[in-house]
Coordinates of C-alpha atoms in Angstrom, one line a residue:
Chain A
M1 CA 0.0 0.0 0.0
S2 CA 2.9 2.4 0.7
S3 CA 3.4 2.9 -3.1
H4 CA -0.1 4.5 -3.2
Y5 CA 0.5 7.0 -0.5
E6 CA -1.4 10.3 -0.6
A7 CA -1.5 12.9 2.1
P8 CA -4.4 12.3 4.5
I9 CA -5.4 16.0 4.2
R10 CA -6.4 15.5 0.6
R11 CA -10.1 14.6 0.3
P12 CA -11.0 11.5 -1.5
L13 CA -11.7 11.8 -5.3
I14 CA -13.7 8.6 -5.5
V15 CA -16.3 8.4 -2.8
G16 CA -17.6 5.1 -1.3
D17 CA -16.4 1.6 -1.2
K18 CA -15.4 0.9 -4.8
S19 CA -13.5 -1.9 -6.4
Y20 CA -12.0 -1.9 -9.9
H21 CA -14.9 -3.9 -11.1
D22 CA -17.4 -1.4 -9.5
I23 CA -15.8 1.3 -11.6
T24 CA -16.2 -0.7 -14.8
V25 CA -19.8 -1.5 -14.0
E26 CA -20.8 2.0 -13.1
V27 CA -19.1 3.7 -16.1
A28 CA -20.6 1.1 -18.5
A29 CA -24.1 1.4 -16.9
P30 CA -25.3 4.5 -18.9
V31 CA -24.1 2.8 -22.1
E32 CA -25.6 -0.6 -21.4
G33 CA -28.9 0.6 -19.9
K34 CA -31.9 2.1 -21.7
A35 CA -32.5 5.8 -22.0
N36 CA -35.1 7.2 -19.7
K37 CA -37.9 9.6 -20.5
L38 CA -35.8 12.6 -19.3
W39 CA -33.1 11.8 -21.8
W40 CA -35.6 11.4 -24.7
T41 CA -37.3 14.7 -23.7
A42 CA -34.0 16.6 -23.7
F43 CA -32.9 14.9 -26.9
I44 CA -36.1 15.8 -28.7
I45 CA -35.9 19.4 -27.6
A46 CA -32.3 19.6 -28.7
L47 CA -33.1 17.9 -32.0
V48 CA -35.9 20.4 -32.8
A49 CA -33.7 23.3 -32.0
F50 CA -31.0 21.8 -34.2
L51 CA -33.4 21.3 -37.1
W52 CA -34.6 24.9 -36.7
G53 CA -30.9 25.9 -37.0
V54 CA -30.5 23.7 -40.1
G55 CA -33.5 25.4 -41.6
S56 CA -32.1 28.9 -40.8
I57 CA -28.7 27.9 -42.3
I58 CA -30.3 26.6 -45.5
Y59 CA -32.3 29.8 -45.8
T60 CA -29.2 31.9 -45.2
I61 CA -27.2 30.0 -47.8
G62 CA -30.1 30.0 -50.3
T63 CA -30.9 33.7 -50.0
G64 CA -27.7 35.4 -48.8
I65 CA -26.2 37.0 -45.8
G66 CA -28.8 39.8 -46.2
V67 CA -31.3 37.8 -44.2
W68 CA -29.2 38.5 -41.1
G69 CA -29.5 41.7 -39.1
L70 CA -26.1 43.0 -40.4
N71 CA -25.9 46.4 -41.9
K72 CA -23.3 48.7 -43.5
T73 CA -22.0 49.8 -40.2
V74 CA -22.3 46.6 -38.1
G75 CA -20.9 44.1 -40.5
W76 CA -20.0 41.6 -37.9
A77 CA -22.4 40.7 -35.1
W78 CA -24.1 37.5 -33.9
D79 CA -22.1 35.3 -36.2
I80 CA -18.7 36.3 -34.7
T81 CA -20.1 36.7 -31.2
N82 CA -21.4 33.1 -31.3
F83 CA -18.1 31.9 -32.9
V84 CA -16.0 33.4 -30.1
W85 CA -18.4 32.2 -27.5
W86 CA -18.3 28.6 -28.7
V87 CA -14.5 28.6 -29.1
G88 CA -14.1 30.0 -25.7
I89 CA -16.3 27.3 -24.2
G90 CA -14.1 24.7 -25.8
H91 CA -11.0 25.9 -23.9
A92 CA -12.0 24.4 -20.5
G93 CA -11.8 20.9 -21.9
T94 CA -8.2 21.3 -23.0
L95 CA -7.3 23.1 -19.9
I96 CA -8.6 20.2 -17.8
S97 CA -7.1 17.4 -19.9
A98 CA -3.8 19.1 -20.7
V99 CA -2.8 21.7 -18.2
L100 CA -4.1 19.8 -15.2
L101 CA -2.2 16.7 -16.5
L102 CA 1.0 18.6 -16.6
F103 CA 0.4 19.8 -13.1
R104 CA -0.5 16.3 -12.0
Q105 CA -3.9 17.2 -10.7
K106 CA -5.7 13.9 -10.1
W107 CA -9.1 15.5 -9.9
R108 CA -9.0 16.0 -13.7
M109 CA -9.6 12.3 -14.2
G110 CA -13.2 12.3 -13.2
I111 CA -14.1 15.0 -15.6
N112 CA -11.6 15.1 -18.4
R113 CA -13.5 12.9 -20.8
S114 CA -16.7 14.9 -20.8
A115 CA -14.8 18.2 -20.8
E116 CA -12.9 17.1 -23.9
A117 CA -16.1 16.0 -25.5
M118 CA -17.5 19.4 -24.8
T119 CA -14.4 21.0 -26.4
I120 CA -14.8 19.1 -29.6
F121 CA -18.6 19.6 -29.9
S122 CA -18.3 23.3 -29.1
V123 CA -15.5 23.9 -31.6
V124 CA -17.6 22.2 -34.2
Q125 CA -20.4 24.8 -33.5
A126 CA -17.8 27.6 -33.6
G127 CA -16.5 26.4 -36.9
L128 CA -19.9 26.7 -38.5
F129 CA -20.2 30.4 -38.2
P130 CA -17.2 31.6 -40.2
V131 CA -18.1 29.0 -42.8
I132 CA -21.7 30.2 -43.1
H133 CA -20.6 33.8 -43.1
M134 CA -18.6 33.2 -46.2
G135 CA -21.9 33.2 -48.0
R136 CA -20.7 30.9 -50.8
V137 CA -19.9 27.9 -48.5
W138 CA -19.1 25.7 -51.4
N139 CA -15.9 27.8 -51.8
A140 CA -14.9 27.2 -48.1
H141 CA -11.8 25.3 -49.1
F142 CA -10.4 28.5 -50.5
V143 CA -9.2 29.3 -47.0
L144 CA -6.6 26.6 -47.4
P145 CA -3.5 27.1 -49.4
L146 CA -4.4 24.5 -52.0
P147 CA -2.9 24.4 -55.5
N148 CA -5.5 25.6 -57.9
Q149 CA -6.1 26.5 -61.6
F150 CA -4.9 30.1 -61.0
G151 CA -1.4 28.8 -60.3
T152 CA -0.1 31.5 -58.0
L153 CA -3.3 32.3 -56.1
W154 CA -2.5 31.5 -52.5
T155 CA -4.0 32.5 -49.2
N156 CA -2.7 35.6 -47.4
F157 CA -0.6 34.5 -44.5
N158 CA -0.4 38.0 -43.2
S159 CA -4.1 37.9 -42.3
P160 CA -5.2 37.1 -38.7
L161 CA -8.3 35.5 -40.2
L162 CA -6.1 32.9 -41.9
W163 CA -4.1 32.4 -38.7
D164 CA -7.5 31.6 -37.1
V165 CA -8.2 29.0 -39.8
F166 CA -4.9 27.3 -38.9
A167 CA -5.4 27.7 -35.2
I168 CA -8.9 26.3 -35.0
S169 CA -8.3 23.4 -37.4
T170 CA -5.1 22.4 -35.5
Y171 CA -7.0 22.8 -32.2
L172 CA -10.0 20.7 -33.3
S173 CA -7.9 17.9 -34.9
V174 CA -5.4 17.7 -32.0
S175 CA -8.1 17.7 -29.4
L176 CA -9.9 15.0 -31.3
V177 CA -6.9 12.6 -31.4
F178 CA -6.1 13.4 -27.8
W179 CA -9.6 12.5 -26.8
W180 CA -9.7 9.4 -29.0
T181 CA -6.4 8.1 -27.8
G182 CA -7.7 8.3 -24.2
L183 CA -10.9 6.6 -25.2
L184 CA -9.2 3.5 -26.7
P185 CA -8.9 1.6 -23.4
D186 CA -12.4 2.5 -22.3
F187 CA -13.9 1.5 -25.6
A188 CA -12.0 -1.8 -25.2
M189 CA -13.7 -2.2 -21.8
L190 CA -17.1 -1.7 -23.3
R191 CA -16.1 -4.1 -26.2
D192 CA -15.2 -6.8 -23.8
R193 CA -18.4 -6.4 -21.8
A194 CA -20.7 -6.2 -24.8
V195 CA -23.2 -9.0 -25.1
R196 CA -25.0 -8.1 -28.3
P197 CA -22.9 -8.9 -31.4
F198 CA -23.7 -5.5 -33.0
Q199 CA -22.5 -3.6 -30.0
K200 CA -19.4 -5.8 -29.8
K201 CA -18.6 -5.0 -33.4
I202 CA -19.0 -1.3 -33.0
Y203 CA -16.9 -1.1 -29.9
S204 CA -14.2 -3.3 -31.4
L205 CA -14.1 -0.9 -34.3
L206 CA -13.9 2.1 -32.1
S207 CA -11.3 0.6 -29.7
F208 CA -8.8 0.0 -32.6
G209 CA -8.1 -3.4 -31.1
W210 CA -6.7 -2.1 -27.8
S211 CA -5.3 -5.0 -25.8
G212 CA -3.7 -3.3 -22.8
R213 CA -0.1 -4.6 -23.2
A214 CA 2.4 -3.2 -20.8
K215 CA 4.3 -1.6 -23.7
D216 CA 1.1 -0.1 -25.1
W217 CA 0.4 1.5 -21.7
Q218 CA 4.0 2.8 -21.5
R219 CA 3.6 4.5 -24.9
F220 CA 0.0 5.6 -24.1
E221 CA 1.2 7.5 -21.0
E222 CA 4.1 9.1 -22.9
V223 CA 1.9 10.1 -25.8
S224 CA -0.7 11.6 -23.3
L225 CA 2.0 13.6 -21.6
V226 CA 3.5 14.9 -24.9
L227 CA 0.1 15.7 -26.2
A228 CA -0.6 17.6 -23.0
G229 CA 2.6 19.5 -23.5
L230 CA 1.7 20.3 -27.0
A231 CA -2.0 21.1 -26.3
T232 CA -1.1 23.5 -23.5
P233 CA 0.6 26.2 -25.6
L234 CA -1.9 25.3 -28.4
V235 CA -5.0 26.2 -26.3
L236 CA -3.4 29.5 -25.3
S237 CA -2.5 30.2 -28.9
V238 CA -6.0 29.5 -30.1
H239 CA -7.8 32.2 -28.2
T240 CA -4.8 34.5 -28.6
I241 CA -5.2 34.2 -32.3
V242 CA -9.0 34.6 -32.0
S243 CA -8.3 37.9 -30.2
F244 CA -5.9 38.9 -33.0
D245 CA -9.0 39.0 -35.3
F246 CA -9.9 42.1 -33.3
A247 CA -6.6 43.3 -31.8
T248 CA -4.7 43.6 -35.2
S249 CA -7.5 45.8 -36.6
V250 CA -7.6 49.6 -36.2
I251 CA -11.1 49.9 -34.6
P252 CA -11.0 51.8 -31.3
G253 CA -12.1 49.3 -28.7
W254 CA -10.5 46.4 -30.5
H255 CA -7.0 47.6 -31.1
T256 CA -5.6 46.8 -27.6
T257 CA -2.7 44.7 -26.5
I258 CA -4.5 43.4 -23.5
F259 CA -6.8 41.3 -25.7
P260 CA -4.8 38.0 -25.9
P261 CA -4.5 37.3 -22.1
Y262 CA -7.9 38.8 -21.5
F263 CA -9.6 36.5 -24.1
V264 CA -7.8 33.4 -22.9
A265 CA -8.9 34.1 -19.3
G266 CA -12.4 34.7 -20.5
A267 CA -12.4 31.5 -22.5
V268 CA -11.3 29.4 -19.5
F269 CA -13.9 31.2 -17.4
S270 CA -16.8 30.5 -19.7
G271 CA -15.6 26.9 -20.5
F272 CA -15.5 25.9 -16.8
A273 CA -19.0 27.3 -16.4
M274 CA -20.2 25.1 -19.3
V275 CA -18.4 22.1 -17.8
N276 CA -20.2 22.7 -14.5
T277 CA -23.5 23.1 -16.3
L278 CA -23.1 19.8 -18.1
L279 CA -21.5 17.7 -15.3
I280 CA -23.9 18.8 -12.6
I281 CA -26.7 17.3 -14.7
M282 CA -24.7 14.3 -15.9
R283 CA -23.5 13.2 -12.5
K284 CA -27.1 13.0 -11.3
V285 CA -28.7 11.5 -14.4
S286 CA -25.9 8.9 -15.0
N287 CA -25.4 8.1 -11.3
L288 CA -21.8 9.2 -11.3
E289 CA -21.8 11.2 -8.0
A290 CA -19.1 9.0 -6.6
Y291 CA -16.6 10.0 -9.4
I292 CA -17.7 13.6 -10.1
T293 CA -17.9 14.7 -6.4
V294 CA -18.8 18.0 -4.8
Q295 CA -15.1 18.6 -4.5
H296 CA -14.7 18.5 -8.3
I297 CA -17.5 21.1 -8.5
E298 CA -15.9 23.2 -5.8
L299 CA -12.5 23.2 -7.5
M300 CA -14.1 24.2 -10.8
N301 CA -16.0 27.0 -9.0
I302 CA -12.6 28.3 -7.7
V303 CA -11.3 28.4 -11.2
I304 CA -14.4 30.3 -12.3
M305 CA -13.9 32.7 -9.5
I306 CA -10.2 33.4 -10.3
T307 CA -10.7 33.7 -14.1
G308 CA -13.8 35.8 -13.5
S309 CA -11.7 38.2 -11.5
I310 CA -8.9 38.2 -14.1
V311 CA -11.6 39.2 -16.7
G312 CA -12.8 41.9 -14.3
C313 CA -9.3 43.3 -14.0
A314 CA -9.1 43.3 -17.8
Y315 CA -12.3 45.3 -18.2
I316 CA -11.1 47.9 -15.7
T317 CA -7.7 48.0 -17.3
E318 CA -9.3 48.6 -20.7
L319 CA -11.2 51.6 -19.3
F320 CA -8.2 53.0 -17.5
I321 CA -6.0 52.7 -20.6
A322 CA -8.6 54.3 -22.8
W323 CA -8.7 57.3 -20.4
Y324 CA -4.9 57.4 -19.9
S325 CA -4.2 57.1 -23.7
G326 CA -5.7 60.6 -24.2
V327 CA -7.0 59.4 -27.5
E328 CA -10.5 60.9 -28.0
Y329 CA -11.7 58.0 -30.2
E330 CA -10.6 55.4 -27.8
Q331 CA -12.1 57.3 -24.9
Y332 CA -15.4 57.6 -26.7
A333 CA -15.5 54.0 -27.7
F334 CA -15.4 53.0 -24.0
L335 CA -17.7 55.7 -22.8
N336 CA -20.2 54.7 -25.4
R337 CA -19.8 51.0 -24.4
A338 CA -20.7 51.7 -20.8
T339 CA -23.2 54.5 -21.1
G340 CA -24.3 54.5 -24.8
P341 CA -27.4 52.8 -26.2
Y342 CA -26.0 49.4 -25.3
W343 CA -25.5 50.2 -21.7
W344 CA -27.7 47.3 -20.7
A345 CA -25.5 44.8 -22.4
Y346 CA -22.4 46.3 -20.7
L347 CA -24.2 46.1 -17.3
L348 CA -25.2 42.5 -17.9
M349 CA -21.6 41.6 -18.9
M350 CA -20.2 43.3 -15.8
S351 CA -22.7 41.8 -13.3
C352 CA -22.6 38.3 -14.8
N353 CA -18.8 38.1 -15.3
V354 CA -17.3 40.2 -12.6
F355 CA -19.8 40.4 -9.8
S356 CA -21.5 37.0 -9.8
P357 CA -18.3 34.8 -9.5
Q358 CA -17.4 36.7 -6.3
F359 CA -20.1 34.6 -4.5
M360 CA -17.7 31.7 -4.8
W361 CA -15.5 33.1 -2.1
S362 CA -18.0 31.6 0.3
K363 CA -17.4 27.9 1.0
R364 CA -21.0 27.3 1.6
L365 CA -22.1 28.7 -1.8
R366 CA -19.3 27.1 -3.9
T367 CA -20.2 23.6 -2.4
S368 CA -23.9 24.1 -3.1
I369 CA -24.8 22.2 -6.2
M370 CA -27.9 24.2 -7.1
F371 CA -26.0 27.5 -6.6
S372 CA -23.1 26.3 -8.8
F373 CA -25.5 25.4 -11.5
F374 CA -27.2 28.7 -11.4
I375 CA -23.9 30.6 -11.5
S376 CA -22.7 28.5 -14.4
I377 CA -25.7 29.6 -16.4
V378 CA -25.2 33.2 -15.4
V379 CA -21.6 33.1 -16.5
N380 CA -22.4 31.6 -19.9
I381 CA -24.9 34.4 -20.5
G382 CA -22.4 37.0 -19.3
M383 CA -19.7 35.7 -21.5
W384 CA -22.0 35.8 -24.6
F385 CA -22.7 39.4 -23.8
E386 CA -19.0 40.2 -23.3
R387 CA -18.4 39.2 -27.0
F388 CA -21.5 41.1 -28.1
V389 CA -20.4 44.2 -26.3
I390 CA -16.9 44.1 -27.7
I391 CA -18.1 43.5 -31.2
V392 CA -21.3 45.4 -31.7
T393 CA -20.7 48.4 -29.5
S394 CA -17.3 49.0 -31.0
L395 CA -18.8 49.0 -34.5
H396 CA -22.2 50.6 -34.3
R397 CA -21.0 54.2 -33.9
D398 CA -18.2 54.3 -36.4
Y399 CA -16.2 57.3 -37.8
L400 CA -19.1 59.1 -39.5
P401 CA -22.0 60.0 -37.2
S402 CA -24.3 59.9 -40.2
S403 CA -23.8 56.1 -40.4
W404 CA -24.3 55.5 -36.7
T405 CA -26.9 52.8 -36.3
M406 CA -28.1 50.0 -34.1
F407 CA -28.0 46.2 -34.6
S408 CA -31.0 44.0 -34.1
P409 CA -30.9 40.3 -34.9
T410 CA -33.4 38.8 -37.3
F411 CA -35.2 35.5 -36.7
V412 CA -32.5 33.9 -38.8
D413 CA -29.7 35.1 -36.5
I414 CA -31.6 33.7 -33.6
G415 CA -32.4 30.5 -35.4
I416 CA -28.8 29.7 -36.2
Y417 CA -27.7 30.5 -32.7
V418 CA -30.4 28.4 -31.1
G419 CA -29.6 25.7 -33.7
T420 CA -26.0 25.5 -32.6
I421 CA -27.1 25.1 -29.0
G422 CA -29.4 22.3 -30.2
F423 CA -26.7 20.7 -32.2
F424 CA -24.3 20.8 -29.3
F425 CA -26.8 19.1 -27.0
V426 CA -27.7 16.5 -29.6
L427 CA -24.0 15.6 -29.8
F428 CA -23.5 15.7 -26.1
L429 CA -26.6 13.6 -25.3
L430 CA -25.7 11.0 -27.9
Y431 CA -22.2 11.0 -26.4
A432 CA -23.5 10.5 -22.9
R433 CA -25.4 7.4 -24.0
T434 CA -22.8 5.7 -26.1
F435 CA -19.3 6.7 -24.8
P436 CA -17.6 5.9 -21.6
V437 CA -18.2 9.3 -20.0
I438 CA -15.5 8.8 -17.4
A439 CA -11.9 7.9 -18.2
Q440 CA -12.3 4.7 -16.2
A441 CA -8.8 3.3 -16.9
E442 CA -7.3 6.5 -15.4
V443 CA -9.7 6.6 -12.5
K444 CA -8.8 3.0 -11.7
S445 CA -5.1 4.0 -11.6
I446 CA -5.8 6.5 -8.8
L447 CA -8.3 4.4 -6.9
K448 CA -5.8 3.1 -4.4
S449 CA -4.3 6.6 -3.7
S450 CA -7.4 8.7 -3.8
G451 CA -10.3 6.3 -3.2
E452 CA -12.2 6.8 0.0
Q453 CA -12.0 3.3 1.5
F454 CA -8.3 3.0 0.7
K455 CA -7.5 6.4 2.3
K456 CA -9.5 5.4 5.4
L457 CA -7.6 2.1 5.6
R458 CA -4.3 3.8 5.3
D459 CA -5.0 6.6 7.7
G460 CA -6.3 4.1 10.2
N461 CA -3.1 2.1 10.0
H462 CA -0.8 5.1 10.6
E463 CA 1.7 4.0 8.0
Chain B
M1 CA 10.8 -25.6 -28.4
S2 CA 7.1 -25.2 -28.4
N3 CA 5.4 -21.9 -28.1
K4 CA 3.7 -22.9 -24.9
V5 CA 2.8 -20.1 -22.5
I6 CA 1.4 -20.0 -19.1
Q7 CA -1.2 -17.3 -18.4
A8 CA -1.3 -16.4 -14.8
M9 CA -4.1 -14.1 -13.7
Y10 CA -4.0 -11.7 -10.9
N11 CA -6.8 -9.6 -9.4
D12 CA -4.7 -6.8 -7.9
D13 CA -2.0 -4.6 -9.3
D14 CA 0.2 -4.7 -6.2
I15 CA 0.2 -8.5 -6.2
L16 CA 1.0 -8.4 -9.9
M17 CA 3.9 -6.1 -9.4
D18 CA 5.4 -8.4 -6.7
A19 CA 4.8 -11.4 -9.0
V20 CA 6.5 -9.8 -11.9
K21 CA 9.6 -9.1 -9.8
E22 CA 9.6 -12.7 -8.4
V23 CA 9.3 -14.3 -11.8
R24 CA 12.0 -12.1 -13.2
A25 CA 14.3 -12.9 -10.3
A26 CA 13.7 -16.6 -10.9
N27 CA 14.9 -16.1 -14.5
H28 CA 11.7 -16.9 -16.2
H29 CA 10.8 -15.1 -19.4
I30 CA 7.7 -12.8 -19.2
Q31 CA 6.3 -12.6 -22.7
E32 CA 3.6 -10.0 -22.0
V33 CA 1.5 -8.5 -19.3
Y34 CA -2.0 -7.3 -20.0
T35 CA -3.5 -4.8 -17.5
P36 CA -6.8 -2.8 -17.5
F37 CA -5.1 0.4 -16.6
P38 CA -1.6 1.8 -16.5
V39 CA 0.3 0.2 -13.6
H40 CA 3.0 2.6 -12.7
G41 CA 6.5 1.0 -12.6
L42 CA 5.4 -2.1 -14.4
D43 CA 7.4 -1.4 -17.4
K44 CA 10.6 -1.0 -15.3
A45 CA 9.8 -4.1 -13.3
M46 CA 9.4 -6.1 -16.5
G47 CA 12.6 -4.7 -17.9
L48 CA 11.0 -2.9 -20.8
K49 CA 13.1 -0.2 -22.4
G50 CA 11.9 3.3 -22.2
T51 CA 9.8 4.5 -25.2
R52 CA 11.3 6.9 -27.7
I53 CA 8.0 8.3 -28.9
A54 CA 8.6 11.7 -27.4
I55 CA 11.8 12.0 -29.4
T56 CA 9.8 11.2 -32.6
A57 CA 7.4 14.0 -31.6
F58 CA 10.3 16.4 -31.4
I59 CA 11.5 15.4 -34.8
Y60 CA 8.0 15.7 -36.3
G61 CA 7.6 19.1 -34.7
C62 CA 10.9 20.3 -36.3
I63 CA 9.7 19.0 -39.7
G64 CA 6.4 20.9 -39.3
F65 CA 8.3 24.1 -38.4
V66 CA 10.7 23.9 -41.4
F67 CA 7.8 23.0 -43.7
S68 CA 5.7 26.0 -42.6
I69 CA 8.7 28.3 -43.2
W70 CA 9.3 26.8 -46.7
M71 CA 5.6 27.0 -47.5
M72 CA 5.0 30.6 -46.5
N73 CA 8.3 31.7 -48.1
Y74 CA 7.4 30.0 -51.3
M75 CA 3.8 31.2 -51.4
M76 CA 4.2 34.7 -50.1
I77 CA 7.7 35.8 -51.0
E78 CA 9.0 33.8 -53.9
Q79 CA 6.2 32.8 -56.2
W80 CA 4.0 35.9 -56.3
P81 CA 5.1 38.7 -53.9
Q82 CA 2.3 41.2 -53.3
D83 CA 2.1 44.6 -51.7
I84 CA -0.6 44.1 -49.1
G85 CA -1.7 47.2 -47.1
G86 CA 1.5 49.0 -48.0
K87 CA 3.6 46.2 -46.7
P88 CA 5.4 44.6 -49.6
S89 CA 6.4 40.9 -49.4
F90 CA 9.9 41.0 -50.9
S91 CA 11.8 39.8 -47.9
F92 CA 11.1 36.8 -45.7
I93 CA 12.8 38.1 -42.7
Q94 CA 10.9 41.4 -42.8
N95 CA 7.6 39.7 -43.1
M96 CA 8.4 36.9 -40.7
P97 CA 6.6 38.3 -37.6
A98 CA 3.3 37.8 -39.4
F99 CA 4.2 34.2 -40.1
V100 CA 4.9 33.2 -36.5
P101 CA 1.4 32.1 -35.6
I102 CA 1.2 29.7 -38.5
M103 CA 4.8 28.4 -37.8
F104 CA 3.7 27.6 -34.3
E105 CA 0.4 25.9 -35.4
M106 CA 2.1 23.8 -38.0
T107 CA 4.8 22.7 -35.5
V108 CA 2.1 21.5 -33.1
F109 CA 0.0 20.0 -35.9
F110 CA 2.8 17.9 -37.3
A111 CA 4.2 16.9 -33.8
A112 CA 0.8 15.8 -32.4
H113 CA -0.6 14.0 -35.4
L114 CA 2.5 12.2 -36.6
M115 CA 3.3 11.1 -33.0
V116 CA -0.2 9.7 -32.6
I117 CA 0.0 7.9 -35.9
T118 CA 3.5 6.5 -34.9
F119 CA 2.0 5.3 -31.7
Y120 CA -0.9 3.6 -33.5
M121 CA 1.4 1.9 -36.0
R122 CA 3.9 0.7 -33.4
S123 CA 1.3 -0.6 -31.0
K124 CA -0.8 -2.0 -33.9
L125 CA -3.9 0.0 -33.2
W126 CA -6.2 0.8 -36.1
P127 CA -9.9 0.4 -37.0
F128 CA -10.9 -3.3 -37.7
K129 CA -7.8 -4.5 -35.8
E130 CA -8.8 -7.5 -33.7
A131 CA -8.1 -7.2 -30.0
E132 CA -5.4 -9.6 -28.6
N133 CA -6.0 -9.6 -24.9
P134 CA -6.3 -13.2 -23.7
D135 CA -9.3 -12.7 -21.5
P136 CA -12.1 -10.1 -21.7
R137 CA -11.6 -9.5 -18.0
T138 CA -8.2 -7.8 -18.6
T139 CA -10.0 -4.6 -19.5
D140 CA -12.1 -4.8 -16.3
D141 CA -10.2 -5.8 -13.2
M142 CA -7.9 -8.7 -14.1
F143 CA -4.2 -8.7 -14.8
V144 CA -2.6 -11.4 -17.0
M145 CA 1.0 -12.3 -17.0
E146 CA 2.2 -14.5 -19.9
V147 CA 5.3 -16.5 -19.1
S148 CA 6.9 -18.7 -21.7
V149 CA 7.4 -22.4 -20.8
E150 CA 11.1 -23.4 -20.9
G151 CA 11.9 -26.7 -19.3
N152 CA 9.8 -28.1 -16.6
E153 CA 6.2 -27.0 -17.0
A154 CA 4.7 -28.4 -13.8
E155 CA 7.5 -26.8 -11.8
L156 CA 6.8 -23.4 -13.4
V157 CA 3.0 -23.7 -12.7
S158 CA 3.6 -24.5 -9.0
F159 CA 6.0 -21.6 -8.8
L160 CA 3.5 -19.2 -10.3
E161 CA 0.7 -20.5 -8.1
K162 CA 2.8 -19.3 -5.1
T163 CA 2.9 -15.7 -6.5
G164 CA -0.7 -15.0 -5.6
T165 CA -2.4 -15.9 -8.9
V166 CA -6.1 -16.5 -8.9
E167 CA -6.3 -18.5 -12.2
I168 CA -3.7 -20.2 -14.3
K169 CA -3.9 -21.5 -17.8
V170 CA -1.4 -23.2 -20.2
T171 CA -2.0 -22.5 -23.8
E172 CA -0.2 -22.7 -27.2
K173 CA 0.6 -19.4 -28.8

């Protein structure tokens, strides 16, 4: 037992009297069991929203971008807001799976699988927006430097929008292989338990013939570590590059050097909120409370509190620098943001993102499941408004007062946004029923050090 | 010599680790160990060499970095230099700062994907590959050690029984 020592002061990450076999059974249960009414209800609602989104996308592509609420002054609004929002949400997954792996945080093991799934599904949603906004989606491959009939017609590598194409596609594809590599042993577990031949076939296919040899595990761990090392700077680069879309422009309110760290902190902030939203429901519905404990939720709330405060500092720094710069345009951009016609959006952003996470200083509130769920929703709303404020309020009063205007979304804007939320939940609900939602192999490897009954046994013995 | 192996099953990782050490100390050849999760220190106890997959990732990353430089130099500077926003593309070094993000992304892209592909190839993992674990329980809570039979079989079986195994099987490979 001494090789599994962990300080007694650390609270157990796996609650209850579990054996290796119990973990297998409990992780496989949602996959092997039948869906209940609640799942079907949620799935049908998500599917309807998704189909509404598909309809809105088809209408947009068939008719043109004119069906959106964009105008001559505000040429970027909900599409890019939703894009940045979804990409930001994705960041928590990589943070949990990569950064926490490098820091050897064992609590990541209960939540990393679902957080990574969330990353992949939300980056898929994000990717839809720039593609649809192209208008002629059938020319989407023009963003890649592909040889073509024009010979010398390449993409412009000076453009931050092209950097974004490379960043997002690298991020999506690397996250996907990271996720899948981790899934192999767990798919193998489902394969070896499957009773029905069809299920067995599917999971053998998905598990790539994983057998669990000692050499495979050795490579598996090394690959995970190196992927984590690569994904850590990658995730920071992705939102940095997303912020370059704005920061390298000359629009007052966008052209600021604080954007990269501020965007990354905001992304982690909103992502952790979304992980909390999803996992608080999933742990209940799938009976995984022993693996996704209140301690996990508490730790995520602390991350939300810290990143929320960083974002708050960034908002105030922006205001200060605008004033201190002495540049009239810059000053007006921020004055207009806070007190102009979109003051309500600014207020919503400030209260949801800076004020509401401060409740998490209280131990009682951050260990309350209902309250954590509530705050996670508030933060997601706040972070959507942050992007809306940055984008729309910086554009709607441009250089010529004669072209000052307001932006209002059409039903198509709303339809596509709601559609992506539906699509996201369709994917996540299907995932929750067919994938091992907890990295059970990794959880088994910490059972003896962080499992409740083993900790009790050890502390009782005074080793 | 036949390809006979003894499959000794264990239901605990600590017992397995001790068994692996004992079997090695007794100069028997462990062909393979199948475990449901990564048992730390098992590779060292078995005498496996360290993996070089991280080195390959470094090499792949270097390839990606060099490739991105070559690509952007060829497309932006050599083949059709343009004057974009008053910033002409006639010199790689002067335009280089704008290329840094993509140099970084390509480095990561090459390192990550080629390393994972190398891992899949070396460990023989791909779609439609048949699993080779000897017992379905090895992905659940069982640990199997395969020891090759050289010399007296009965003696080896009784030796392994003393290492805390819960099940023992002699098979042809």
